[in-house]
Amino acid sequence: MPLLSAKALEFAIGQQVLLDKADLQLDPGERVCLVGRNGSGKSTLLSIIAGELTPDSGEIQLDQGVKVASMPQAPIEAAPGTTVFQAVAEGLDSAGQLLARYEVLAAEGNLDELAKVQEQLEAEGGWEFHQRIEQTLSRLNLDGQQTLSELSGGWRRRVALARALVAQPDILLLDEPTNHLDIAAIEWLEQAVLGYDGSVLFITHDRALINRLATRIVLLDRGNLRSYPGNFEEYSRRLEEDLRIEQEQNALFDKRLAEEERWIRTGIKARRTRNEGRVRALKRLREEYAQRRNLQGNARLNIDQGERSGKLVAELENVSHGYGDKCLIDRLDLTVSRGDKLALIGPNGVGKTTLLRLIVGELSPNEGSVRQGSKQQIAYFDQMRSVLDDNKSVVDVVGQGRESLTINGKQKHIISYLADFLFTAERARSQIRVLSGGERARVILALLFSQPANILILDEPTNDLDMETLELLEELLTEFDGTVLLVSHDRAFVDNVASACLLFEGNGRIDNFVGGYSDIPARKLKAAFATEQEKPAEPKPTAPPPAAPKPAQKKLSYKLQRELDALPDTIAALEAEIEALSERSQQSDFADLPHEEITVHWESISAKQTALDEAMERWLELSEM
């Protein structure tokens, strides 16, 4: 029996219809990803399911006793002085309020009031809830005594998830859960959701996250919901086929309508003898055509590449930089050449933006030297966020007073140029303040690509972009002849764009790896993204210690040698099993299998992939002993 059924939901904001008799069902144990264009109504649907909004018509049916909890898109907010424990306890209604009150009184030392609250907690079984909160905080590596004001946006996201989890809901709603999270936190989120016993309905544009978590993908398109079992690749294939069929049907409809329009406009003889039933049928065709909501086109991105830069973009020799006692970059040697596409990978605050500024000459190193190349035209994505004046229109921001732009030597009217970024003439004249997050991101891209550039610096360009625009941006950057310096937590985006990655390993160490994110060894990533509590403390000698003789390589014990010898066969067997399971999921009849079998299939692939990763790490570990 389904946990949730949404039937014939309708919701509109003015003339914009977001839900048009939409139906949705969520079964126990499902992890459903809700996808769709920016502004299509995904967050609205989650708010309706959470009971925060009321639909214009239709109904939400929950199975008896089903609890729903949500993690909103925006970082959690609270009154000044609110601790993490208190914020998380709010997910437990009355018992949570008592526990939050108990924490305050305990800190104040108010023994009389503390005794009264303690009695109430014992009466309501509140200590069980207290233990649940402490366990959840421990799992998420959160300090319950910290105040929310001390936390960054990413850590506040963890608090919001903790508050949703302590309620032990049957249905967990997650709206863009990876916003403000670095790669380590995203991977932690994946494990938390995979280990969650209830059902999950989540919104994300992170394709790697979708592939990892989703047992089914639901597309919100022009007010309707369409369900696609399986992973993101299967969804993309079936969606392309559905759109092809829709286009063919629309073409046939348009042909029939054109024929009927020609008939009604024939000579006087035909008008005298025309069949009234045929006239009424034509009227219905016209009404159907007027109501048909055509699929929004894809953005058409094109960079004004300007003149070619010199072959050398930047050369860093023995560069060190930091602030106070914190070393961000330690004795780095790096050469950036024309055409390189470098992705900077590492936790928040580790120095990625600092390195970007050093490369382009905006910052001078504390030690070492940086040499810039010639003929550089730099377009900096992050800097352009500050020019989005809420009181200006899109045309004013992008056109900067010009009616036309020169793109690769050709004149283009500003309205026509903005149409390539999916802005209608009316929307292009709207003020920035009324735009959605995705529309704002497209304004920034429109401004970025309107300027001649042979070096692109992109600091988190994927935030708020829908998947269609993301894929077009990937294609554009791949074909771009210039240099790309990229900071992104979107693993799929990095894999598809980067030719090399710089991994910030902490304490100023930066390692260079050819390829994308997936080409960096797992053990290196794990060490780089370990929290400060997990990292071993490093000694800080006042003078370098004397060099020690290199120890002779140890011979493995008989047991470890046998384990090492057996690992290649284990790895090969796991790879073969994963390949066979993946091939089965690509067969045409796979989507017709019962939902339970599809779920077991994807979980089996996930488990075997985990086992393969562990076997590879063990093989590396034993090989280096």
XYZ file of C-alpha atoms in Angstrom:
625
model
C 0.000 0.000 0.000
C 1.437 3.418 -0.909
C 2.588 5.730 1.869
C 1.462 8.770 -0.103
C -0.926 9.419 -2.981
C -1.321 12.819 -4.609
C -4.290 12.997 -6.944
C -5.252 15.613 -9.534
C -3.160 18.376 -7.918
C -3.567 21.843 -9.396
C -1.599 24.922 -8.435
C -0.976 28.199 -10.243
C 0.721 31.502 -9.511
C -1.117 34.109 -11.550
C -1.097 32.913 -15.158
C 1.742 30.444 -14.557
C 0.392 26.902 -14.093
C 2.813 24.791 -12.023
C 0.658 21.715 -11.398
C -2.019 20.617 -13.859
C -3.990 17.634 -12.472
C -0.696 16.034 -11.370
C -0.660 12.547 -9.781
C 2.102 11.052 -7.633
C 2.481 7.868 -5.592
C 5.274 7.063 -3.107
C 5.741 3.474 -1.920
C 7.589 2.215 1.193
C 11.371 2.166 0.772
C 11.424 4.225 -2.421
C 13.971 6.954 -3.066
C 12.363 9.137 -5.712
C 14.185 12.034 -7.371
C 11.974 14.874 -8.611
C 13.547 16.625 -11.613
C 12.456 19.400 -13.950
C 13.356 22.810 -15.317
C 14.081 25.725 -12.985
C 10.790 27.309 -11.957
C 8.708 24.301 -13.025
C 7.216 23.900 -9.521
C 9.304 21.191 -7.854
C 9.739 23.028 -4.535
C 6.057 23.974 -4.648
C 5.095 20.303 -4.895
C 7.305 19.412 -1.901
C 5.735 22.256 0.102
C 2.263 20.923 -0.716
C 3.238 17.407 0.386
C 4.752 18.810 3.601
C 1.494 20.647 4.318
C 3.079 24.084 4.020
C 0.980 24.998 0.943
C -2.586 24.152 -0.025
C -3.225 23.143 -3.649
C -5.861 24.985 -5.686
C -7.567 21.610 -6.143
C -6.794 17.926 -5.723
C -5.825 16.032 -2.585
C -2.910 14.488 -0.715
C -3.622 11.122 0.934
C -1.229 9.717 3.541
C -1.420 6.209 4.913
C -2.599 6.114 8.527
C 0.076 7.213 10.994
C 2.568 8.268 8.298
C 4.906 11.073 9.417
C 6.490 13.529 6.988
C 9.577 15.640 7.681
C 11.429 17.957 5.330
C 14.841 19.491 4.844
C 14.202 22.855 3.151
C 16.389 24.357 0.435
C 17.509 27.375 2.458
C 19.958 26.939 5.382
C 18.200 26.644 8.738
C 17.497 29.891 10.616
C 16.833 30.329 14.354
C 16.727 32.917 17.109
C 20.094 34.351 18.258
C 21.847 32.082 20.743
C 20.031 28.917 19.626
C 22.254 25.886 20.008
C 22.494 22.984 17.584
C 20.827 20.701 20.156
C 17.884 23.074 20.546
C 17.453 23.454 16.776
C 17.466 19.681 16.270
C 15.081 19.095 19.210
C 12.479 21.236 17.421
C 11.834 18.236 15.187
C 10.203 16.415 18.140
C 7.239 18.716 18.854
C 6.344 18.963 22.565
C 9.012 16.534 23.803
C 11.589 18.430 21.778
C 10.536 21.738 23.335
C 10.943 20.248 26.797
C 14.399 18.910 25.931
C 15.451 22.279 24.531
C 14.167 23.941 27.702
C 16.052 21.399 29.836
C 19.332 22.213 28.042
C 18.862 25.951 28.682
C 18.048 25.470 32.367
C 20.960 23.070 32.843
C 23.319 25.664 31.377
C 21.844 28.382 33.634
C 21.945 26.171 36.761
C 18.249 26.841 37.558
C 17.702 23.731 39.715
C 14.067 24.385 40.730
C 12.814 24.813 37.170
C 15.123 22.017 36.029
C 13.436 19.581 38.424
C 9.972 20.492 37.091
C 11.016 20.021 33.467
C 12.748 16.749 34.378
C 9.476 15.399 35.824
C 7.632 16.337 32.622
C 10.293 14.665 30.514
C 10.064 11.453 32.524
C 6.260 11.493 32.183
C 6.500 11.818 28.382
C 9.427 9.418 27.930
C 11.577 12.339 26.890
C 14.904 10.758 27.795
C 14.504 8.287 24.945
C 14.197 11.271 22.604
C 17.246 12.861 24.240
C 19.287 9.764 23.432
C 17.978 9.795 19.865
C 19.108 13.407 19.403
C 22.565 12.691 20.834
C 22.988 9.678 18.547
C 21.925 11.690 15.498
C 24.295 14.542 16.369
C 27.110 12.047 16.795
C 26.411 10.427 13.401
C 26.483 13.818 11.706
C 29.573 14.987 13.608
C 27.657 17.935 15.100
C 28.431 19.647 18.415
C 25.122 20.156 20.219
C 26.501 23.016 22.316
C 27.563 25.139 19.355
C 25.262 27.993 18.381
C 23.878 28.126 14.849
C 25.463 31.528 14.331
C 28.888 29.842 14.518
C 28.128 27.457 11.650
C 28.585 27.855 7.908
C 25.764 27.238 5.444
C 26.926 23.656 4.830
C 26.912 22.784 8.542
C 23.491 24.373 8.943
C 22.306 21.994 6.222
C 23.477 19.135 8.429
C 21.525 20.576 11.354
C 18.395 20.788 9.175
C 18.820 17.152 8.146
C 19.403 16.104 11.767
C 16.162 17.842 12.772
C 14.291 15.945 10.066
C 15.894 12.589 10.963
C 15.276 12.674 14.742
C 11.544 12.737 14.063
C 12.027 9.321 12.397
C 9.598 10.201 9.601
C 8.191 7.648 7.221
C 8.711 10.125 4.371
C 11.752 12.409 4.174
C 11.599 15.395 1.805
C 14.913 16.905 0.649
C 14.990 20.092 -1.456
C 18.383 20.594 -3.165
C 20.223 18.920 -0.255
C 23.682 19.438 -1.793
C 23.480 23.264 -1.812
C 26.312 24.768 0.310
C 27.940 21.329 0.728
C 31.426 20.363 -0.386
C 32.147 16.982 -1.977
C 32.881 15.273 1.346
C 29.572 16.435 2.820
C 27.727 15.352 -0.349
C 29.212 11.867 -0.109
C 28.327 11.753 3.577
C 24.748 12.748 2.666
C 24.608 9.879 0.160
C 25.522 7.367 2.862
C 23.019 8.866 5.309
C 20.170 8.611 2.799
C 21.172 5.124 1.638
C 21.060 3.980 5.268
C 17.685 5.605 5.920
C 14.818 3.131 6.473
C 11.950 5.338 5.285
C 10.981 6.666 1.859
C 12.711 9.692 0.376
C 11.477 12.262 -2.137
C 14.297 14.604 -3.129
C 15.068 17.394 -5.597
C 18.553 17.757 -7.060
C 20.378 18.558 -10.303
C 23.443 16.585 -9.155
C 23.538 13.691 -11.623
C 26.058 11.694 -9.584
C 23.770 11.952 -6.546
C 20.771 10.841 -8.625
C 22.642 7.798 -9.928
C 23.719 6.914 -6.407
C 20.391 7.321 -4.627
C 17.369 7.225 -6.900
C 15.295 4.086 -7.368
C 12.913 6.099 -9.563
C 12.974 9.489 -11.283
C 9.849 11.624 -11.640
C 9.844 14.484 -14.164
C 7.712 17.582 -13.527
C 7.125 18.961 -17.018
C 4.531 21.596 -17.946
C 2.448 20.830 -14.878
C 2.412 17.043 -15.306
C 4.355 14.263 -13.580
C 5.942 11.382 -15.491
C 7.637 8.444 -13.775
C 10.810 6.696 -14.985
C 12.155 3.685 -13.020
C 15.909 3.206 -12.970
C 18.997 5.399 -13.011
C 19.737 8.716 -14.714
C 21.039 7.148 -17.939
C 17.868 5.083 -18.332
C 15.754 8.149 -17.569
C 17.586 10.204 -20.215
C 17.118 7.508 -22.862
C 13.403 7.044 -22.204
C 12.763 10.790 -21.928
C 14.394 11.377 -25.316
C 12.113 8.736 -26.838
C 9.019 10.257 -25.173
C 9.889 13.722 -26.505
C 10.430 12.320 -30.006
C 6.980 10.709 -29.947
C 5.440 13.928 -28.618
C 7.011 15.952 -31.415
C 5.667 13.517 -34.029
C 2.169 13.702 -32.530
C 2.305 17.506 -32.429
C 3.425 17.583 -36.069
C 0.460 15.425 -37.106
C -1.900 17.607 -35.089
C -0.498 20.795 -36.634
C -0.863 19.322 -40.127
C -4.502 18.433 -39.511
C -5.219 21.887 -38.045
C -3.592 23.582 -41.062
C -5.734 21.517 -43.432
C -8.909 22.455 -41.577
C -7.921 26.132 -41.532
C -7.397 26.040 -45.320
C -10.802 24.396 -45.774
C -12.668 27.023 -43.711
C -11.082 29.761 -45.836
C -11.996 28.325 -49.258
C -14.260 30.068 -51.757
C -17.850 31.221 -51.332
C -19.273 27.932 -52.621
C -17.509 25.907 -49.940
C -18.581 28.296 -47.199
C -22.226 27.938 -48.237
C -22.121 24.177 -48.172
C -19.741 23.580 -45.324
C -20.626 20.962 -42.714
C -21.487 22.588 -39.355
C -20.085 19.561 -37.496
C -16.754 20.080 -39.215
C -16.791 23.737 -38.164
C -17.370 22.746 -34.556
C -14.514 20.210 -34.811
C -12.222 22.948 -36.097
C -13.186 25.119 -33.155
C -12.194 22.300 -30.768
C -8.873 21.888 -32.587
C -8.161 25.597 -32.147
C -8.961 25.387 -28.429
C -6.713 22.317 -28.013
C -3.882 24.072 -29.835
C -4.251 27.158 -27.612
C -4.108 24.993 -24.469
C -1.134 22.933 -25.622
C 1.893 23.845 -23.531
C 4.946 23.371 -25.701
C 8.214 22.178 -24.252
C 10.575 24.998 -23.381
C 13.581 25.031 -25.675
C 17.173 24.506 -24.568
C 19.557 27.356 -23.979
C 21.936 28.078 -26.874
C 25.281 29.019 -25.381
C 28.120 30.542 -27.356
C 31.333 32.105 -26.010
C 32.962 35.119 -27.622
C 36.435 33.550 -27.559
C 38.399 36.709 -28.378
C 42.009 36.359 -29.531
C 44.179 33.418 -28.529
C 46.269 33.851 -25.422
C 49.945 33.018 -25.316
C 50.844 29.342 -24.957
C 51.817 29.960 -21.324
C 48.952 31.087 -19.091
C 50.774 31.031 -15.747
C 53.904 29.537 -14.200
C 54.136 29.178 -10.418
C 57.520 28.388 -8.894
C 57.913 27.424 -5.227
C 54.799 29.436 -4.327
C 53.651 29.590 -0.703
C 50.737 31.586 0.638
C 48.616 31.776 3.750
C 47.033 34.043 6.331
C 48.447 34.274 9.818
C 49.436 30.820 11.036
C 47.302 29.061 8.400
C 49.229 27.783 5.389
C 46.991 27.397 2.332
C 49.649 26.754 -0.339
C 53.057 25.298 0.462
C 55.914 25.391 -2.085
C 53.713 24.776 -5.141
C 55.187 24.366 -8.632
C 52.542 24.566 -11.371
C 52.427 25.381 -15.067
C 49.102 26.292 -16.693
C 49.114 26.187 -20.503
C 46.619 27.403 -23.087
C 43.782 24.899 -23.479
C 44.168 23.364 -19.999
C 40.937 22.697 -18.156
C 41.865 22.483 -14.482
C 39.414 21.630 -11.701
C 40.322 22.610 -8.139
C 39.085 19.977 -5.669
C 39.019 20.250 -1.884
C 36.967 21.153 1.199
C 35.544 24.624 1.689
C 38.077 27.144 3.018
C 41.140 25.171 1.955
C 42.469 27.820 -0.462
C 40.951 27.086 -3.899
C 39.863 30.673 -4.553
C 43.226 31.923 -3.272
C 45.037 29.800 -5.848
C 42.780 31.116 -8.616
C 43.667 34.681 -7.655
C 47.372 33.817 -7.634
C 47.184 32.240 -11.096
C 45.527 35.273 -12.704
C 47.737 37.785 -10.886
C 45.095 39.285 -8.584
C 47.170 38.235 -5.572
C 50.902 38.152 -4.896
C 52.333 35.099 -3.103
C 54.009 35.348 0.280
C 56.914 33.356 -1.157
C 57.936 32.190 -4.631
C 57.080 33.698 -8.006
C 54.168 33.739 -10.442
C 54.674 34.552 -14.126
C 51.631 35.352 -16.282
C 51.435 34.755 -20.023
C 50.513 37.263 -22.727
C 47.286 38.402 -24.451
C 45.073 37.269 -21.574
C 41.348 38.087 -21.629
C 39.820 36.761 -18.408
C 36.119 36.249 -17.652
C 35.466 35.516 -13.981
C 32.103 33.880 -13.202
C 32.087 34.476 -9.450
C 32.888 38.177 -9.700
C 29.804 38.748 -11.842
C 27.395 37.756 -9.081
C 27.973 41.163 -7.519
C 26.709 43.012 -10.617
C 23.205 41.552 -10.322
C 21.515 44.730 -9.130
C 18.000 43.752 -8.032
C 16.634 47.088 -9.251
C 17.922 46.662 -12.813
C 16.383 44.662 -15.633
C 18.033 41.672 -17.308
C 18.539 43.779 -20.457
C 20.279 46.539 -18.471
C 22.589 44.111 -16.642
C 23.667 42.125 -19.716
C 23.475 44.847 -22.338
C 25.014 47.559 -20.126
C 23.239 50.255 -22.155
C 23.826 48.623 -25.545
C 21.019 47.541 -27.885
C 23.222 44.958 -29.614
C 26.254 42.855 -28.753
C 29.172 41.626 -30.853
C 29.603 37.869 -30.442
C 32.475 36.287 -32.384
C 32.460 39.220 -34.821
C 28.698 39.196 -35.465
C 26.145 41.753 -34.260
C 23.221 40.378 -32.255
C 20.311 42.303 -30.754
C 20.236 42.095 -26.951
C 16.707 40.570 -26.917
C 17.753 37.943 -29.469
C 20.912 37.195 -27.486
C 18.944 36.744 -24.249
C 16.503 34.448 -26.053
C 19.442 32.031 -26.425
C 19.444 31.890 -22.622
C 15.672 31.137 -22.493
C 14.522 34.673 -21.688
C 11.390 35.833 -23.489
C 11.228 39.498 -24.498
C 8.939 40.170 -21.545
C 11.128 38.269 -19.081
C 14.262 40.003 -20.415
C 12.774 43.338 -19.360
C 11.926 42.066 -15.858
C 13.894 43.247 -12.840
C 16.499 40.915 -11.355
C 14.590 40.842 -8.055
C 11.742 38.740 -9.542
C 13.985 36.058 -11.087
C 14.400 32.534 -9.754
C 17.807 31.191 -8.746
C 18.155 29.365 -12.075
C 17.252 32.490 -14.054
C 19.831 34.526 -12.118
C 22.467 31.917 -12.965
C 21.541 32.195 -16.656
C 21.877 36.008 -16.454
C 25.414 35.560 -15.110
C 26.245 33.130 -17.927
C 24.786 35.525 -20.499
C 26.976 38.322 -19.137
C 30.027 36.065 -18.947
C 29.720 34.822 -22.525
C 29.072 38.290 -23.956
C 32.635 39.353 -23.145
C 35.626 38.309 -25.278
C 37.611 35.802 -23.209
C 40.338 33.219 -23.678
C 40.511 32.304 -19.972
C 37.358 31.335 -18.054
C 37.418 31.176 -14.257
C 34.290 29.423 -13.022
C 33.695 29.351 -9.264
C 30.706 27.049 -8.601
C 28.980 27.717 -11.958
C 26.548 24.790 -11.633
C 24.508 26.098 -8.684
C 20.813 26.465 -9.627
C 21.269 25.367 -13.255
C 18.892 22.687 -14.543
C 20.381 19.547 -16.078
C 19.724 20.534 -19.705
C 21.632 23.796 -19.288
C 24.371 21.985 -17.350
C 24.897 19.553 -20.212
C 25.039 22.390 -22.750
C 27.561 24.244 -20.583
C 29.667 21.080 -20.393
C 29.629 20.748 -24.172
C 30.551 24.402 -24.627
C 33.473 24.228 -22.182
C 34.738 21.008 -23.764
C 34.848 22.670 -27.209
C 36.288 25.951 -25.841
C 39.805 26.533 -27.248
C 40.903 28.650 -24.314
C 41.773 27.828 -20.712
C 39.248 26.873 -18.020
C 39.926 27.088 -14.273
C 37.042 25.470 -12.442
C 35.906 25.146 -8.845
C 32.886 22.849 -8.502
C 31.408 20.281 -6.130
C 29.426 18.678 -8.971
C 31.378 15.462 -9.544
C 29.739 14.613 -12.881
C 30.408 18.140 -14.179
C 34.099 17.902 -13.209
C 34.389 14.474 -14.853
C 32.892 15.770 -18.098
C 34.896 19.017 -18.327
C 38.253 18.740 -16.561
C 41.427 17.490 -18.209
C 43.259 17.574 -14.863
C 42.452 18.098 -11.173
C 44.363 19.853 -8.414
C 43.551 18.129 -5.113
C 44.020 20.227 -1.952
C 45.216 17.698 0.611
C 45.447 20.069 3.565
C 48.317 21.906 5.265
C 49.207 23.576 1.966
C 49.807 20.366 -0.001
C 48.340 20.309 -3.527
C 48.603 17.258 -5.788
C 48.007 17.112 -9.556
C 46.004 14.299 -11.211
C 45.282 13.818 -14.904
C 41.590 13.382 -15.692
C 38.404 14.161 -13.763
C 37.171 13.606 -10.236
C 36.709 9.854 -10.775
C 40.393 9.541 -11.724
C 41.607 10.670 -8.281
C 42.403 7.655 -6.033
C 39.725 7.082 -3.402
C 42.239 7.002 -0.557
C 43.572 10.420 -1.598
C 40.060 11.890 -1.646
C 39.251 10.361 1.727
C 42.351 11.864 3.313
C 41.795 15.282 1.707
C 38.193 15.536 2.857
C 38.685 14.160 6.382
C 37.408 16.547 9.055
C 39.861 18.282 11.355
C 38.812 15.884 14.136
C 39.569 12.902 11.888
C 42.971 14.155 10.707
C 45.956 13.155 12.849
C 47.703 16.059 14.508
C 50.932 16.935 12.752
C 54.044 17.893 14.761
C 55.429 21.376 14.174
C 59.191 21.122 14.772
C 61.133 24.365 15.080
C 63.875 22.921 12.905
C 63.770 20.196 10.278
C 64.662 16.784 11.758
C 67.774 14.993 10.508
C 67.207 12.705 7.555
C 66.661 9.114 8.643
C 67.994 6.155 6.685
C 65.338 4.631 4.417
C 64.035 1.461 6.016
C 64.225 -1.753 4.107
C 60.929 -2.827 2.557
C 59.104 -5.242 4.833
C 58.177 -8.658 3.546
C 54.490 -9.463 3.825
C 53.404 -12.249 6.136
C 52.144 -15.478 4.562
C 48.521 -14.533 5.353
C 48.792 -11.007 3.892
C 50.627 -12.278 0.798
C 47.842 -14.789 0.131
C 45.289 -11.977 0.529
C 47.220 -9.786 -1.926
C 47.498 -12.621 -4.474
C 43.741 -13.295 -4.302
C 42.624 -9.677 -4.673
C 43.103 -9.366 -8.502
C 40.706 -12.291 -9.054
C 38.223 -10.781 -6.576
C 38.408 -7.398 -8.328
C 37.954 -8.990 -11.766
C 34.948 -10.999 -10.566
C 33.271 -7.928 -9.045
C 33.865 -5.898 -12.203
C 32.313 -8.682 -14.314
C 29.271 -8.895 -12.025
C 28.761 -5.107 -12.098
C 29.051 -5.084 -15.898
C 26.502 -7.915 -16.220
C 24.047 -6.150 -13.904
C 24.518 -2.870 -15.765
C 23.876 -4.573 -19.122
C 20.679 -6.090 -17.719
C 19.436 -2.624 -16.699
C 19.885 -1.415 -20.305
C 17.630 -4.096 -21.783
C 14.255 -2.933 -23.079
C 12.157 -5.088 -20.721
C 13.982 -3.995 -17.557
C 11.628 -1.076 -16.857
C 8.652 -3.480 -16.994
C 9.894 -5.540 -14.037
C 8.103 -5.198 -10.664
C 9.271 -2.227 -8.615
C 10.676 -4.520 -5.891
C 12.933 -6.342 -8.390
C 14.212 -3.063 -9.863
C 15.005 -1.783 -6.359
C 16.897 -4.985 -5.451
C 18.781 -4.765 -8.763
C 20.079 -1.208 -8.142
C 20.916 -1.992 -4.512
C 22.920 -5.013 -5.692
C 24.930 -2.828 -8.083
C 25.551 -0.314 -5.285
C 26.708 -3.029 -2.876
C 29.050 -4.620 -5.420
C 30.502 -1.211 -6.359
C 31.211 -0.563 -2.669
C 32.888 -3.971 -2.386
C 34.955 -3.237 -5.510
C 36.118 0.117 -4.125
C 37.128 -1.529 -0.852
C 38.989 -4.303 -2.683
C 40.882 -1.764 -4.789
C 41.848 0.250 -1.699
C 43.012 -2.926 0.068
C 45.073 -3.958 -2.963
C 46.755 -0.514 -3.008
C 47.377 -0.701 0.738
C 48.995 -4.151 0.600
C 50.977 -3.313 -2.552
C 52.623 -0.348 -0.798
C 53.532 -2.249 2.401
